[in-house]
GROMACS .gro file of C-alpha atoms in nm:
model
  421
    1MET     CA    1   2.888  -3.486   6.734
    2SER     CA    2   2.649  -3.195   6.792
    3PRO     CA    3   2.291  -3.257   6.916
    4ASN     CA    4   2.153  -3.122   6.588
    5ALA     CA    5   2.362  -3.366   6.386
    6GLU     CA    6   2.251  -3.655   6.606
    7ALA     CA    7   1.887  -3.550   6.568
    8ARG     CA    8   1.923  -3.539   6.189
    9MET     CA    9   2.081  -3.886   6.189
   10ASP     CA   10   1.804  -4.025   6.410
   11SER     CA   11   1.542  -3.871   6.184
   12ALA     CA   12   1.707  -4.019   5.872
   13ALA     CA   13   1.728  -4.359   6.043
   14ARG     CA   14   1.359  -4.352   6.131
   15GLY     CA   15   1.276  -4.253   5.773
   16ASP     CA   16   1.476  -4.546   5.637
   17GLU     CA   17   1.300  -4.783   5.877
   18ILE     CA   18   0.957  -4.657   5.773
   19ARG     CA   19   1.038  -4.693   5.403
   20ILE     CA   20   1.185  -5.041   5.442
   21GLY     CA   21   0.897  -5.146   5.667
   22LEU     CA   22   0.648  -5.030   5.405
   23GLY     CA   23   0.829  -5.217   5.129
   24LEU     CA   24   0.873  -5.542   5.324
   25SER     CA   25   0.515  -5.534   5.449
   26SER     CA   26   0.390  -5.507   5.092
   27MET     CA   27   0.619  -5.792   4.989
   28GLY     CA   28   0.500  -6.000   5.284
   29TYR     CA   29   0.142  -5.950   5.171
   30VAL     CA   30   0.222  -6.043   4.811
   31LEU     CA   31   0.423  -6.355   4.894
   32ALA     CA   32   0.167  -6.480   5.148
   33GLY     CA   33  -0.103  -6.439   4.882
   34LEU     CA   34   0.094  -6.630   4.620
   35GLY     CA   35  -0.045  -6.969   4.721
   36GLY     CA   36  -0.403  -6.845   4.700
   37CYS     CA   37  -0.333  -6.693   4.360
   38VAL     CA   38  -0.195  -7.026   4.232
   39ALA     CA   39  -0.522  -7.206   4.313
   40ILE     CA   40  -0.744  -6.925   4.185
   41LEU     CA   41  -0.546  -6.873   3.864
   42ALA     CA   42  -0.570  -7.245   3.793
   43ARG     CA   43  -0.948  -7.211   3.817
   44ASP     CA   44  -0.981  -6.877   3.636
   45LEU     CA   45  -0.749  -6.965   3.347
   46ASP     CA   46  -0.844  -7.335   3.333
   47GLU     CA   47  -0.483  -7.439   3.377
   48PRO     CA   48  -0.342  -7.737   3.570
   49THR     CA   49  -0.240  -7.625   3.918
   50SER     CA   50   0.106  -7.772   3.871
   51ARG     CA   51   0.167  -7.545   3.570
   52LEU     CA   52   0.133  -7.238   3.794
   53ALA     CA   53   0.453  -7.336   3.976
   54LEU     CA   54   0.623  -7.094   3.739
   55LEU     CA   55   0.482  -6.809   3.952
   56SER     CA   56   0.729  -6.890   4.226
   57SER     CA   57   0.996  -6.940   3.961
   58GLY     CA   58   0.955  -6.573   3.868
   59PHE     CA   59   1.049  -6.465   4.219
   60ALA     CA   60   1.342  -6.707   4.211
   61ALA     CA   61   1.464  -6.567   3.879
   62GLY     CA   62   1.456  -6.217   4.026
   63LEU     CA   63   1.666  -6.325   4.325
   64LEU     CA   64   1.920  -6.494   4.102
   65PHE     CA   65   1.945  -6.194   3.870
   66VAL     CA   66   1.986  -5.947   4.155
   67ALA     CA   67   2.241  -6.172   4.327
   68LEU     CA   68   2.453  -6.147   4.014
   69VAL     CA   69   2.410  -5.780   3.921
   70GLY     CA   70   2.310  -5.618   4.252
   71PRO     CA   71   2.653  -5.523   4.386
   72ARG     CA   72   2.748  -5.380   4.047
   73LEU     CA   73   2.419  -5.189   4.028
   74LEU     CA   74   2.485  -5.026   4.365
   75ARG     CA   75   2.818  -4.891   4.239
   76SER     CA   76   2.638  -4.661   3.994
   77TRP     CA   77   2.295  -4.616   4.158
   78SER     CA   78   2.212  -4.488   4.504
   79MET     CA   79   2.030  -4.724   4.739
   80THR     CA   80   1.724  -4.501   4.738
   81SER     CA   81   1.707  -4.519   4.358
   82VAL     CA   82   1.729  -4.899   4.370
   83LEU     CA   83   1.458  -4.908   4.637
   84SER     CA   84   1.231  -4.686   4.428
   85LEU     CA   85   1.287  -4.895   4.114
   86GLY     CA   86   1.216  -5.217   4.303
   87ALA     CA   87   0.892  -5.075   4.445
   88VAL     CA   88   0.764  -4.968   4.102
   89ILE     CA   89   0.850  -5.302   3.936
   90CYS     CA   90   0.691  -5.498   4.221
   91ALA     CA   91   0.374  -5.286   4.205
   92MET     CA   92   0.351  -5.348   3.832
   93GLY     CA   93   0.384  -5.722   3.896
   94THR     CA   94   0.102  -5.730   4.149
   95VAL     CA   95  -0.131  -5.553   3.904
   96LEU     CA   96  -0.045  -5.796   3.624
   97LEU     CA   97  -0.102  -6.093   3.853
   98ALA     CA   98  -0.433  -5.958   3.981
   99VAL     CA   99  -0.589  -5.887   3.640
  100ALA     CA  100  -0.408  -6.141   3.419
  101PRO     CA  101  -0.646  -6.262   3.145
  102VAL     CA  102  -0.407  -6.529   3.018
  103TYR     CA  103  -0.132  -6.753   3.154
  104ALA     CA  104   0.157  -6.557   3.000
  105VAL     CA  105   0.050  -6.230   3.167
  106ALA     CA  106   0.028  -6.403   3.507
  107ILE     CA  107   0.381  -6.541   3.467
  108ALA     CA  108   0.506  -6.195   3.363
  109GLY     CA  109   0.350  -6.057   3.680
  110GLY     CA  110   0.531  -6.318   3.888
  111LEU     CA  111   0.859  -6.226   3.720
  112CYS     CA  112   0.809  -5.854   3.798
  113ILE     CA  113   0.723  -5.934   4.159
  114GLY     CA  114   1.040  -6.141   4.184
  115LEU     CA  115   1.266  -5.878   4.030
  116GLY     CA  116   1.118  -5.587   4.227
  117GLY     CA  117   1.111  -5.785   4.551
  118ALA     CA  118   1.472  -5.892   4.506
  119LEU     CA  119   1.578  -5.528   4.469
  120LEU     CA  120   1.398  -5.447   4.795
  121VAL     CA  121   1.577  -5.737   4.966
  122LEU     CA  122   1.910  -5.616   4.828
  123VAL     CA  123   1.895  -5.268   4.983
  124THR     CA  124   1.720  -5.359   5.309
  125PRO     CA  125   2.033  -5.460   5.505
  126LEU     CA  126   2.228  -5.169   5.358
  127MET     CA  127   1.976  -4.905   5.466
  128LEU     CA  128   1.918  -5.050   5.812
  129ASP     CA  129   2.276  -5.120   5.912
  130GLY     CA  130   2.451  -4.982   6.218
  131PRO     CA  131   2.464  -5.075   6.587
  132THR     CA  132   2.084  -5.116   6.615
  133ALA     CA  133   2.044  -5.316   6.294
  134ALA     CA  134   1.917  -5.630   6.470
  135ALA     CA  135   1.636  -5.447   6.650
  136ARG     CA  136   1.537  -5.244   6.344
  137LEU     CA  137   1.529  -5.543   6.112
  138SER     CA  138   1.341  -5.746   6.371
  139ARG     CA  139   1.071  -5.480   6.382
  140VAL     CA  140   1.024  -5.449   6.006
  141ASN     CA  141   1.026  -5.827   5.952
  142ALA     CA  142   0.776  -5.881   6.234
  143VAL     CA  143   0.542  -5.627   6.072
  144ALA     CA  144   0.592  -5.795   5.733
  145SER     CA  145   0.505  -6.137   5.879
  146ALA     CA  146   0.192  -5.998   6.043
  147THR     CA  147   0.085  -5.826   5.719
  148GLY     CA  148   0.123  -6.155   5.536
  149ILE     CA  149  -0.164  -6.301   5.738
  150LEU     CA  150  -0.403  -6.054   5.573
  151ALA     CA  151  -0.344  -6.170   5.215
  152PRO     CA  152  -0.511  -6.515   5.226
  153LEU     CA  153  -0.796  -6.370   5.430
  154ALA     CA  154  -0.855  -6.089   5.177
  155ILE     CA  155  -0.823  -6.324   4.879
  156GLY     CA  156  -1.066  -6.578   5.026
  157ALA     CA  157  -1.320  -6.317   5.136
  158LEU     CA  158  -1.321  -6.140   4.799
  159ASP     CA  159  -1.344  -6.467   4.607
  160SER     CA  160  -1.643  -6.577   4.812
  161LEU     CA  161  -1.824  -6.250   4.726
  162GLY     CA  162  -1.811  -6.309   4.350
  163PRO     CA  163  -1.509  -6.132   4.193
  164THR     CA  164  -1.194  -6.332   4.154
  165GLY     CA  165  -1.002  -6.331   4.481
  166ARG     CA  166  -0.674  -6.242   4.317
  167LEU     CA  167  -0.800  -5.885   4.279
  168ALA     CA  168  -0.712  -5.855   4.647
  169MET     CA  169  -0.348  -5.848   4.537
  170LEU     CA  170  -0.410  -5.495   4.407
  171ALA     CA  171  -0.401  -5.377   4.769
  172ALA     CA  172  -0.022  -5.410   4.765
  173ALA     CA  173   0.028  -5.174   4.469
  174PRO     CA  174  -0.062  -4.836   4.631
  175PRO     CA  175   0.178  -4.874   4.927
  176LEU     CA  176   0.457  -4.970   4.688
  177LEU     CA  177   0.390  -4.664   4.472
  178VAL     CA  178   0.378  -4.443   4.783
  179LEU     CA  179   0.714  -4.592   4.881
  180ALA     CA  180   0.856  -4.506   4.538
  181VAL     CA  181   0.739  -4.143   4.574
  182MET     CA  182   0.869  -4.115   4.932
  183THR     CA  183   1.204  -4.257   4.827
  184ARG     CA  184   1.248  -4.033   4.527
  185ARG     CA  185   1.192  -3.728   4.749
  186SER     CA  186   1.446  -3.840   5.007
  187LYS     CA  187   1.815  -3.764   4.994
  188PRO     CA  188   2.030  -4.039   4.840
  189VAL     CA  189   2.198  -4.265   5.092
  190ALA     CA  190   2.564  -4.346   5.040
  191PRO     CA  191   2.636  -4.717   4.996
  192ARG     CA  192   2.738  -4.896   5.314
  193ALA     CA  193   2.852  -5.249   5.387
  194PRO     CA  194   2.562  -5.480   5.486
  195VAL     CA  195   2.529  -5.628   5.832
  196LEU     CA  196   2.263  -5.882   5.740
  197ILE     CA  197   2.006  -5.947   5.475
  198ASP     CA  198   1.631  -6.002   5.470
  199SER     CA  199   1.551  -6.161   5.805
  200ALA     CA  200   1.557  -6.066   6.170
  201PRO     CA  201   1.864  -6.239   6.322
  202ALA     CA  202   2.172  -6.021   6.286
  203ALA     CA  203   2.536  -6.099   6.223
  204ALA     CA  204   2.774  -5.821   6.321
  205VAL     CA  205   3.077  -5.900   6.113
  206GLY     CA  206   3.399  -5.707   6.137
  207ARG     CA  207   3.552  -5.605   5.807
  208SER     CA  208   3.910  -5.572   5.701
  209HIS     CA  209   4.032  -5.332   5.437
  210SER     CA  210   4.253  -5.602   5.292
  211ARG     CA  211   4.109  -5.873   5.074
  212PRO     CA  212   4.144  -6.201   5.266
  213ARG     CA  213   4.265  -6.517   5.101
  214VAL     CA  214   3.988  -6.771   5.057
  215GLY     CA  215   4.117  -7.107   5.179
  216ARG     CA  216   3.972  -7.455   5.172
  217GLN     CA  217   3.811  -7.415   5.516
  218VAL     CA  218   3.636  -7.098   5.406
  219ALA     CA  219   3.512  -7.256   5.083
  220THR     CA  220   3.380  -7.558   5.274
  221ALA     CA  221   3.205  -7.342   5.533
  222VAL     CA  222   3.046  -7.123   5.265
  223GLY     CA  223   2.940  -7.427   5.062
  224LEU     CA  224   2.772  -7.588   5.361
  225GLY     CA  225   2.608  -7.258   5.454
  226TRP     CA  226   2.479  -7.219   5.098
  227LEU     CA  227   2.332  -7.571   5.103
  228ARG     CA  228   2.161  -7.514   5.439
  229ILE     CA  229   1.990  -7.204   5.303
  230VAL     CA  230   1.877  -7.393   4.992
  231LEU     CA  231   1.720  -7.664   5.210
  232SER     CA  232   1.549  -7.424   5.452
  233VAL     CA  233   1.404  -7.202   5.178
  234ALA     CA  234   1.297  -7.507   4.975
  235VAL     CA  235   1.087  -7.632   5.267
  236GLU     CA  236   0.937  -7.288   5.327
  237PHE     CA  237   0.828  -7.228   4.969
  238CYS     CA  238   0.676  -7.573   4.930
  239PHE     CA  239   0.427  -7.452   5.190
  240VAL     CA  240   0.402  -7.093   5.063
  241VAL     CA  241   0.313  -7.198   4.709
  242TRP     CA  242   0.108  -7.514   4.762
  243ALA     CA  243  -0.074  -7.472   5.096
  244VAL     CA  244  -0.399  -7.344   4.944
  245ALA     CA  245  -0.390  -7.604   4.666
  246ARG     CA  246  -0.349  -7.874   4.934
  247LEU     CA  247  -0.662  -7.746   5.113
  248VAL     CA  248  -0.853  -7.750   4.783
  249ALA     CA  249  -0.737  -8.109   4.727
  250ALA     CA  250  -0.873  -8.192   5.075
  251GLY     CA  251  -1.220  -8.099   4.951
  252LEU     CA  252  -1.263  -7.731   5.034
  253PRO     CA  253  -1.404  -7.474   4.789
  254THR     CA  254  -1.135  -7.244   4.652
  255ALA     CA  255  -1.257  -6.938   4.844
  256THR     CA  256  -1.265  -7.125   5.176
  257ALA     CA  257  -0.925  -7.280   5.106
  258ALA     CA  258  -0.781  -6.934   5.039
  259LEU     CA  259  -0.917  -6.815   5.374
  260LEU     CA  260  -0.769  -7.112   5.559
  261GLY     CA  261  -0.446  -7.059   5.366
  262SER     CA  262  -0.371  -6.794   5.629
  263ALA     CA  263  -0.285  -7.086   5.860
  264PHE     CA  264   0.073  -7.108   5.738
  265PRO     CA  265   0.143  -6.729   5.754
  266ILE     CA  266  -0.008  -6.727   6.105
  267GLY     CA  267   0.230  -7.005   6.206
  268MET     CA  268   0.519  -6.818   6.047
  269ALA     CA  269   0.430  -6.499   6.237
  270VAL     CA  270   0.416  -6.691   6.565
  271GLY     CA  271   0.746  -6.860   6.484
  272ARG     CA  272   0.911  -6.525   6.410
  273VAL     CA  273   0.792  -6.388   6.744
  274ILE     CA  274   0.917  -6.693   6.934
  275GLY     CA  275   1.245  -6.697   6.743
  276PRO     CA  276   1.491  -6.985   6.723
  277ILE     CA  277   1.415  -7.267   6.968
  278HIS     CA  278   1.716  -7.371   7.178
  279TRP     CA  279   1.716  -7.715   7.339
  280ARG     CA  280   2.019  -7.856   7.519
  281GLY     CA  281   2.322  -7.856   7.291
  282TRP     CA  282   2.131  -7.895   6.963
  283SER     CA  283   2.138  -7.640   6.685
  284PRO     CA  284   1.805  -7.449   6.686
  285VAL     CA  285   1.749  -7.588   6.336
  286VAL     CA  286   1.671  -7.927   6.489
  287PRO     CA  287   1.390  -7.842   6.740
  288SER     CA  288   1.240  -7.597   6.491
  289GLY     CA  289   1.265  -7.858   6.217
  290VAL     CA  290   1.086  -8.113   6.436
  291PHE     CA  291   0.783  -7.881   6.441
  292ALA     CA  292   0.806  -7.862   6.062
  293VAL     CA  293   0.818  -8.244   6.039
  294VAL     CA  294   0.508  -8.279   6.261
  295GLY     CA  295   0.325  -8.018   6.053
  296THR     CA  296   0.423  -8.192   5.730
  297LEU     CA  297   0.289  -8.525   5.858
  298LEU     CA  298  -0.042  -8.364   5.955
  299VAL     CA  299  -0.069  -8.205   5.610
  300SER     CA  300   0.027  -8.522   5.424
  301LEU     CA  301  -0.125  -8.812   5.618
  302PHE     CA  302  -0.471  -8.673   5.682
  303ASP     CA  303  -0.731  -8.556   5.432
  304VAL     CA  304  -0.946  -8.365   5.682
  305PRO     CA  305  -0.935  -7.990   5.608
  306ALA     CA  306  -0.925  -7.892   5.978
  307VAL     CA  307  -0.629  -8.124   6.044
  308VAL     CA  308  -0.450  -7.996   5.732
  309ALA     CA  309  -0.499  -7.636   5.851
  310ILE     CA  310  -0.361  -7.724   6.197
  311GLY     CA  311  -0.067  -7.892   6.026
  312LEU     CA  312   0.001  -7.573   5.831
  313VAL     CA  313   0.009  -7.369   6.154
  314VAL     CA  314   0.246  -7.615   6.321
  315ALA     CA  315   0.467  -7.629   6.011
  316GLY     CA  316   0.476  -7.248   5.996
  317ILE     CA  317   0.593  -7.224   6.357
  318GLY     CA  318   0.876  -7.466   6.282
  319VAL     CA  319   0.974  -7.330   5.941
  320ALA     CA  320   0.985  -6.961   6.042
  321PRO     CA  321   1.328  -6.964   6.216
  322LEU     CA  322   1.503  -7.194   5.967
  323TYR     CA  323   1.593  -6.938   5.702
  324PRO     CA  324   1.695  -6.658   5.943
  325VAL     CA  325   1.921  -6.895   6.140
  326THR     CA  326   2.091  -7.047   5.836
  327LEU     CA  327   2.132  -6.710   5.663
  328ALA     CA  328   2.273  -6.543   5.972
  329ALA     CA  329   2.525  -6.826   6.005
  330LEU     CA  330   2.633  -6.787   5.642
  331VAL     CA  331   2.678  -6.409   5.667
  332ALA     CA  332   2.886  -6.459   5.983
  333THR     CA  333   3.130  -6.695   5.809
  334PRO     CA  334   3.479  -6.543   5.836
  335GLY     CA  335   3.696  -6.521   5.528
  336LEU     CA  336   3.469  -6.337   5.283
  337SER     CA  337   3.310  -5.993   5.292
  338PRO     CA  338   2.951  -5.976   5.422
  339ALA     CA  339   2.840  -5.828   5.088
  340ARG     CA  340   2.964  -6.134   4.895
  341LEU     CA  341   2.813  -6.370   5.153
  342ALA     CA  342   2.478  -6.190   5.134
  343ALA     CA  343   2.480  -6.228   4.755
  344ILE     CA  344   2.560  -6.599   4.796
  345GLY     CA  345   2.265  -6.627   5.034
  346ALA     CA  346   2.032  -6.457   4.784
  347MET     CA  347   2.148  -6.695   4.513
  348ALA     CA  348   2.082  -6.993   4.743
  349SER     CA  349   1.728  -6.865   4.803
  350GLY     CA  350   1.673  -6.822   4.430
  351VAL     CA  351   1.787  -7.176   4.354
  352ALA     CA  352   1.559  -7.319   4.622
  353ILE     CA  353   1.252  -7.123   4.510
  354LEU     CA  354   1.321  -7.213   4.149
  355VAL     CA  355   1.354  -7.587   4.211
  356ALA     CA  356   1.151  -7.695   4.516
  357PRO     CA  357   0.791  -7.587   4.433
  358ALA     CA  358   0.835  -7.711   4.076
  359ALA     CA  359   0.972  -8.044   4.202
  360LEU     CA  360   0.672  -8.083   4.433
  361ALA     CA  361   0.439  -8.010   4.142
  362LEU     CA  362   0.617  -8.265   3.923
  363LEU     CA  363   0.588  -8.525   4.197
  364ALA     CA  364   0.218  -8.440   4.240
  365ARG     CA  365   0.160  -8.531   3.875
  366ALA     CA  366   0.300  -8.878   3.939
  367VAL     CA  367   0.117  -8.939   4.270
  368ASP     CA  368  -0.101  -8.667   4.427
  369LEU     CA  369  -0.041  -8.340   4.610
  370ARG     CA  370  -0.107  -8.501   4.948
  371THR     CA  371   0.171  -8.756   4.899
  372ALA     CA  372   0.398  -8.509   4.718
  373TYR     CA  373   0.415  -8.295   5.034
  374LEU     CA  374   0.632  -8.566   5.189
  375ILE     CA  375   0.916  -8.429   4.974
  376THR     CA  376   0.983  -8.183   5.257
  377LEU     CA  377   1.085  -8.465   5.495
  378PRO     CA  378   1.412  -8.562   5.320
  379LEU     CA  379   1.490  -8.191   5.282
  380LEU     CA  380   1.453  -8.144   5.658
  381ALA     CA  381   1.653  -8.462   5.729
  382ALA     CA  382   1.939  -8.329   5.515
  383LEU     CA  383   1.919  -7.993   5.697
  384PHE     CA  384   1.942  -8.174   6.032
  385ALA     CA  385   2.249  -8.365   5.914
  386LEU     CA  386   2.424  -8.043   5.809
  387SER     CA  387   2.340  -7.856   6.129
  388ARG     CA  388   2.573  -8.016   6.378
  389ARG     CA  389   2.730  -7.769   6.619
  390PRO     CA  390   3.088  -7.717   6.491
  391ARG     CA  391   3.402  -7.710   6.698
  392THR     CA  392   3.584  -7.383   6.751
  393SER     CA  393   3.829  -7.344   6.468
  394SER     CA  394   4.049  -7.088   6.304
  395VAL     CA  395   4.009  -6.998   5.942
  396GLU     CA  396   4.297  -7.008   5.701
  397GLY     CA  397   4.446  -6.672   5.610
  398LEU     CA  398   4.270  -6.474   5.884
  399GLY     CA  399   4.392  -6.330   6.207
  400ARG     CA  400   4.227  -6.181   6.510
  401ASP     CA  401   4.209  -5.835   6.357
  402ASP     CA  402   4.060  -5.951   6.029
  403VAL     CA  403   3.716  -6.073   6.134
  404HIS     CA  404   3.506  -6.128   6.441
  405VAL     CA  405   3.154  -6.236   6.528
  406ARG     CA  406   2.988  -6.043   6.806
  407ARG     CA  407   2.923  -6.266   7.106
  408ASP     CA  408   2.578  -6.111   7.159
  409SER     CA  409   2.473  -6.181   6.800
  410PRO     CA  410   2.235  -6.472   6.734
  411CYS     CA  411   2.496  -6.601   6.494
  412ALA     CA  412   2.737  -6.660   6.778
  413VAL     CA  413   2.496  -6.901   6.947
  414ASP     CA  414   2.289  -7.051   6.668
  415GLY     CA  415   2.493  -7.366   6.640
  416LEU     CA  416   2.587  -7.306   6.281
  417ALA     CA  417   2.826  -7.014   6.260
  418PRO     CA  418   3.199  -7.071   6.309
  419HIS     CA  419   3.314  -6.930   6.643
  420VAL     CA  420   3.598  -6.686   6.586
  421ASP     CA  421   3.737  -6.469   6.861
   0.00000   0.00000   0.00000
């Protein structure tokens, strides 16, 4: 390949990384601000806090929809067109959420955020694939996690000054619109097979041109991988959606609670930097999950705002690696194409986000939010039980040339992915 061709490829790769980084950073800001918006909308619209659980359901519905239609959409649309559409829809959702005068408009905003965000998630692993995918996706996700810290701080500060704090969500709209303009002006990118989806750990999965037969072992492995993702995302979004409401229930004013709501995103950012915790022969899900258990107990058993905030930080550190590890393991499962496995992972996330925050809200109606937070403990216990380190095994219908997992990939050592030579 000529030096000029290599330079053009490097330039295109950097452009893709900038665009994806801009999109994921905006999404990180919006999702981190969702909990603050739940508490403030409940106050502004005089609605029960539990009724605002439908905001997270909107994001879940978007993930489920895109998991079903995304691969088909990419057959007729370029990835850049899908990215641009997702950015515009997500920007529209943030505006609706920020200025919603009634409950229905707020829910519509949540639905647009979910649909647009899911489209961004769909094309992210496709646009950042290649031999350096792990490093590139690590960078953009680290920036997105750091940006998420700003949302609760901005929401709390603005709310304390007089205007409703959810107006701070408007800050995400301009970058998304800039992304849409940048993307429309760029050259379309040809569809490519995904290496991973959404989070930093990478699975480098070899692909065969033949369609492998899906045997019982493959179906079992995929089913267990799907369930692990459901459990990890369920725990995460219980904190994302209800952290600020928990601080309000501990006696803080809404504006102060929104400020301290940055505790969980801060913990998540630290956890992403640290990465999966490895201890002896355990799957990294277990030591990370122990941090999440300790954080949950601090949040649930004490009604002192400072202790609750510390619990949110500790929980964030533990929760941060759970989804990347379980998703990477699923995408590395031999026997199905990475594209199908990524769609299965998106569907698992959608199911978890749809069910878990709503279940916590329903439980809070029967007891209180403080006690309802204990729902995360059985979820973590089930995740521990499903995260035993498997024996090396072959997969029915596959040979050495059909699929491999790179030995230097996190998936090869995370204690979850099947080990296939």
